[in-house]
CSV table of C-alpha atoms in Angstrom, one decimal:
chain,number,residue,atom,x,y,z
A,100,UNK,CA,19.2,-19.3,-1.7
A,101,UNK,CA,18.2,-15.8,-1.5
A,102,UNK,CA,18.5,-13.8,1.8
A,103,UNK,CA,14.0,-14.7,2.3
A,104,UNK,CA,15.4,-18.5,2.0
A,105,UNK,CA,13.7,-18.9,-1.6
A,106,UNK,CA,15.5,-20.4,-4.3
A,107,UNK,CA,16.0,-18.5,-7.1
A,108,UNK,CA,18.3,-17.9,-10.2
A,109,UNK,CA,21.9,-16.1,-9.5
A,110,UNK,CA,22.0,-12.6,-9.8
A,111,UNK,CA,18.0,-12.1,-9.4
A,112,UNK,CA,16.7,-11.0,-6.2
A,113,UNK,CA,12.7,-12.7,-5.4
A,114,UNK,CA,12.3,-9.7,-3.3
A,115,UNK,CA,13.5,-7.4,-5.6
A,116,UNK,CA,11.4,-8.7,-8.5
A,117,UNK,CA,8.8,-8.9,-6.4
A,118,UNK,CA,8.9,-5.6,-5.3
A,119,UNK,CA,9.3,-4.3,-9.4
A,120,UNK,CA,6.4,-6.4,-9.8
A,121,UNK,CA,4.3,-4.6,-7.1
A,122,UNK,CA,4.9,-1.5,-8.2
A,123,UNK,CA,4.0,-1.7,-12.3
A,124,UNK,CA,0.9,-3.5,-10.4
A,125,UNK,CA,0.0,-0.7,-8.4
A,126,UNK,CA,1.0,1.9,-11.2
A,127,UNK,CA,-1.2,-0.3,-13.7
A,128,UNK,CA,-4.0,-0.4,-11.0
A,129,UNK,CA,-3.7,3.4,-10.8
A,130,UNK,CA,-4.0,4.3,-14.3
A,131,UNK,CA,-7.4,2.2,-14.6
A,132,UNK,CA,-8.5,4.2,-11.5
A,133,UNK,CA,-7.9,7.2,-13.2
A,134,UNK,CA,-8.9,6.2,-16.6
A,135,UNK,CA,-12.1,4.3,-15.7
A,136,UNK,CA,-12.9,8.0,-13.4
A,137,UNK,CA,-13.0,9.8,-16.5
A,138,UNK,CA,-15.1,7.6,-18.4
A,139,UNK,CA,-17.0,7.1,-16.0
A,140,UNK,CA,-17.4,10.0,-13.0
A,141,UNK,CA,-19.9,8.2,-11.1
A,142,UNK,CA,-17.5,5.6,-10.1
A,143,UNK,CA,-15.1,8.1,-8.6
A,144,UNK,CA,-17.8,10.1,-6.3
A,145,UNK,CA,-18.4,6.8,-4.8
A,146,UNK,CA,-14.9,6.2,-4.2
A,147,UNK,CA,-14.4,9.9,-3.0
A,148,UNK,CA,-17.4,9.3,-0.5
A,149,UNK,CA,-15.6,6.1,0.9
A,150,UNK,CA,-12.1,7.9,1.0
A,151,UNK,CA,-13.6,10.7,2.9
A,152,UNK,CA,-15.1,8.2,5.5
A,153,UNK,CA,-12.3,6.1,5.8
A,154,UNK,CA,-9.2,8.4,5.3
A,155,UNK,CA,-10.0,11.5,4.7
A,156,UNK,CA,-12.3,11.7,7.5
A,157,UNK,CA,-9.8,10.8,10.4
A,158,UNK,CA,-7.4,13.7,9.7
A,159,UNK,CA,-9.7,16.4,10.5
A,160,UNK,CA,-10.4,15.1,14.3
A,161,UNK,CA,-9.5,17.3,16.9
A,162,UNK,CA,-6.7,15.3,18.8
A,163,UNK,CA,-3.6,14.2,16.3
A,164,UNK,CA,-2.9,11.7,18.6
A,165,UNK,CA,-5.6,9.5,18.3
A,166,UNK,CA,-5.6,10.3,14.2
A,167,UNK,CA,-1.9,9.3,14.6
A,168,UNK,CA,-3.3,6.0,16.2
A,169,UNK,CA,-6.1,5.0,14.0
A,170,UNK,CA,-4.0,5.9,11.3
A,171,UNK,CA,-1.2,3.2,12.2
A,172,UNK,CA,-3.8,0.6,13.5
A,173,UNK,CA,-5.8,1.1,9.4
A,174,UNK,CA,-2.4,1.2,7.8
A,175,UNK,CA,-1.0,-1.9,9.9
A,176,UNK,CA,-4.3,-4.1,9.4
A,177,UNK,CA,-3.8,-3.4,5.1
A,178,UNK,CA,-0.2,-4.3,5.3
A,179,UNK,CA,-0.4,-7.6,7.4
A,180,UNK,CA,-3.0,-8.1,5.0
A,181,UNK,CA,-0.9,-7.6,1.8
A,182,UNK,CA,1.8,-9.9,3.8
A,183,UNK,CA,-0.5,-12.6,4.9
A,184,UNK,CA,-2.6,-12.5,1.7
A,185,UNK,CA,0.5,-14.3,0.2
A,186,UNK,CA,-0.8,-17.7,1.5
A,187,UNK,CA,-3.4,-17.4,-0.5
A,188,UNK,CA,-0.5,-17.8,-3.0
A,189,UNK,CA,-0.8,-14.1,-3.4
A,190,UNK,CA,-4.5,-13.8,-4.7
A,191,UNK,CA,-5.5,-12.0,-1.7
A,192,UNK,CA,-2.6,-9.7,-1.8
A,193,UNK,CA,-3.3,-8.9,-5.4
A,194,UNK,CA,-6.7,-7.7,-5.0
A,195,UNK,CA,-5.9,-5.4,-1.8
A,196,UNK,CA,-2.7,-4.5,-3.8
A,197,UNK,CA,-4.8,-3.7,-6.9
A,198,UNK,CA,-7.8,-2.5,-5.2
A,199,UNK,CA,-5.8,0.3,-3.0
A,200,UNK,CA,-4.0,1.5,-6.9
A,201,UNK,CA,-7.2,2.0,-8.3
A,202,UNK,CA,-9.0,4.0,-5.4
A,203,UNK,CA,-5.8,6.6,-5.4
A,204,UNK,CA,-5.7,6.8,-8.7
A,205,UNK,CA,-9.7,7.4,-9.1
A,206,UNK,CA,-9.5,9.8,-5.7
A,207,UNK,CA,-6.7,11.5,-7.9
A,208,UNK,CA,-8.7,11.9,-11.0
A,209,UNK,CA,-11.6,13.0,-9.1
A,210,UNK,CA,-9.6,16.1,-6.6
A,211,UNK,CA,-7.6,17.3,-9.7
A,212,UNK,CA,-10.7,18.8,-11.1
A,213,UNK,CA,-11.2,21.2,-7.8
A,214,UNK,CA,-7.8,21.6,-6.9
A,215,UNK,CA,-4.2,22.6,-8.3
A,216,UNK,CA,-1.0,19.8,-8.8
A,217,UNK,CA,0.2,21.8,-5.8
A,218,UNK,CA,-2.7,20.6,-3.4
A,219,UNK,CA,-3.1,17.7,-4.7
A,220,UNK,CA,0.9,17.1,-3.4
A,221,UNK,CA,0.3,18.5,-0.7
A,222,UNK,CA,-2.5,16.3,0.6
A,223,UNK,CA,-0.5,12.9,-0.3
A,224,UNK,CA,3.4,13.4,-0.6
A,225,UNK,CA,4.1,14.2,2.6
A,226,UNK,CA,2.9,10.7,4.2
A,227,UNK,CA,2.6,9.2,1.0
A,228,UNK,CA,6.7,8.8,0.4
A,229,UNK,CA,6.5,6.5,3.4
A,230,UNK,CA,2.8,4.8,3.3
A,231,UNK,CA,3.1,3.7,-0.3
A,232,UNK,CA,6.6,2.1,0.1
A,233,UNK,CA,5.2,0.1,2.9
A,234,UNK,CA,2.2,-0.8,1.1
A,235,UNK,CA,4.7,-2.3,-1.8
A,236,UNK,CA,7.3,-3.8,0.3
A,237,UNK,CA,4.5,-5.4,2.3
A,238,UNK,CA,2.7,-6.7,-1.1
A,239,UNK,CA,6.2,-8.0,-1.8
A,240,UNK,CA,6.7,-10.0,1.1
A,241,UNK,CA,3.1,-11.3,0.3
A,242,UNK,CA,3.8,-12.2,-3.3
A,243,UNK,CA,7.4,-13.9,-2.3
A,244,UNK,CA,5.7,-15.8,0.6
A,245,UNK,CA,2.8,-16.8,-2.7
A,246,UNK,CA,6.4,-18.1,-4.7
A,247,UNK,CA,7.8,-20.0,-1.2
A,248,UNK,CA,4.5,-21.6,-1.4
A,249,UNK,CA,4.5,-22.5,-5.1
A,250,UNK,CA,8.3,-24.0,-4.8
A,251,UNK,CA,7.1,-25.8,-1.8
A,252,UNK,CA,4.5,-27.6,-3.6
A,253,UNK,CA,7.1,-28.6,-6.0
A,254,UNK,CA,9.5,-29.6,-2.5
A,255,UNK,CA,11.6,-26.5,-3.4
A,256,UNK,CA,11.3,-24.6,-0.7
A,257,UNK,CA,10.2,-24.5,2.7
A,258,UNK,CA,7.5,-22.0,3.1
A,259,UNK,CA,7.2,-22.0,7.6
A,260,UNK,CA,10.9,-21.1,7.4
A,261,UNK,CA,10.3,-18.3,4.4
A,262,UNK,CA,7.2,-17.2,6.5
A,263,UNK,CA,9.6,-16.0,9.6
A,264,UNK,CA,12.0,-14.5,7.2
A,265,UNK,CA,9.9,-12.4,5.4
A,266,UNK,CA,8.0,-11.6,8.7
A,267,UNK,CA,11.4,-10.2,9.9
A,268,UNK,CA,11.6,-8.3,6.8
A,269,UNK,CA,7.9,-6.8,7.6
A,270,UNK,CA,9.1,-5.6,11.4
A,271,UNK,CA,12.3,-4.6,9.9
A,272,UNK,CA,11.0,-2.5,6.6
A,273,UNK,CA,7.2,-1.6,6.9
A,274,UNK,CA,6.8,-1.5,10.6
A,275,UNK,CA,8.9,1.9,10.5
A,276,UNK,CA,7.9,2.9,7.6
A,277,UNK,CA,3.6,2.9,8.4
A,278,UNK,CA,4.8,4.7,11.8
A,279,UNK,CA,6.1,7.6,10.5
A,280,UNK,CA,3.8,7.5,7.8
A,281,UNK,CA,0.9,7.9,10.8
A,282,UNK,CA,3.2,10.7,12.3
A,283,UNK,CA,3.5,13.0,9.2
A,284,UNK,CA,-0.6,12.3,7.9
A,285,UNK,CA,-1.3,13.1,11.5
A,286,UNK,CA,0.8,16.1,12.7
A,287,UNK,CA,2.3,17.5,9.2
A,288,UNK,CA,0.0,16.7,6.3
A,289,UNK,CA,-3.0,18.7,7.8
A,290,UNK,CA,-0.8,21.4,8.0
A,291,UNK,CA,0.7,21.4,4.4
A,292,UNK,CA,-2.6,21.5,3.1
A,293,UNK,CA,-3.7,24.7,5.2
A,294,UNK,CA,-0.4,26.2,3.3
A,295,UNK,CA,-1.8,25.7,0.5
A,296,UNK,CA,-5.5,25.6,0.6
């Protein structure tokens, strides 16, 4: 039994292959953002237009506290998403996973052709390092709740008692993570892109 209560194989961590898995996902989903831009431009303006509403547009108001706020409440809702989407034995989690590659990587494409490497870091490094591990640790979780399921089906596993594991694992690893993420894209990030702008 691993530490999330799933069986696996000695010497293989679920968790850790599910988070290996998450990530070539979300690189893989990022490259046909990007690609799929560039063959086809009109795709990415109307992913720009919805980034600007969405995201973009909450770290220009006025008080950084309520940005700091919605920007915790948006980021929260995707990751219990991600996490919860894993009853859906992980269908749901792979579509938001999937979906959230391929807008960064089209929003990507899209800025790099008005701005330098050095702006476009600036705009998503700074809360990125800590919102897109929480994104993939929370898709994790998702995807080894999705295997708990699968193993229970087979009377392998039992998926309630993985649920609370996991869910510990969400308060323990993405919780913090999302909250400083909404600290720095709040407070910081605005400022590191007037540096450079």
């Amino acid at each position: 039994m691993s530490d999330t209560g799933i069986p696996y194989t000695p010497g293989h961590s679920p968790l850790g292959n599910a988070i290996i898995i998450t990530v070539l996902l979300f690189l893989v989903a990022m490259v046909v953002g990007w690609i799929g831009t560039v063959h086809n431009p009109s795709i990415g303006d109307d992913l720009i237009k919805i980034f600007q509403k969405e995201v973009a547009g909450q770290i220009t108001i006025s008080d950084p506290v309520d940005t700091c706020a919605k920007l915790f409440a948006n980021n929260l809702e995707a990751c219990i998403l991600l996490f919860l989407g894993g009853a859906s034995f992980g269908l749901i989690t792979l579509f938001i996973m999937s979906l959230n590659g391929i807008v960064i990587g089209a929003v990507t494409e899209i800025i790099s052709h008005g701005h330098s490497a050095i702006f476009i870091a600036a705009a998503l490094l700074p809360h990125g390092i800590f919102e897109i591990p929480a994104f993939i640790i929370a898709g994790a979780l998702g995807f080894c709740m999705a295997q708990s399921l699968i193993a229970e089906w087979y009377g392998a596993a039992d998926t309630a008692a993985d649920a609370g594991r996991l869910a510990r694992l969400f308060l323990l690893y993405v919780l913090p993570l999302i909250a400083v993420a909404a600290v720095v894209e709040a407070f910081i990030t605005p400022a590191v892109i007037q540096l450079v702008a």
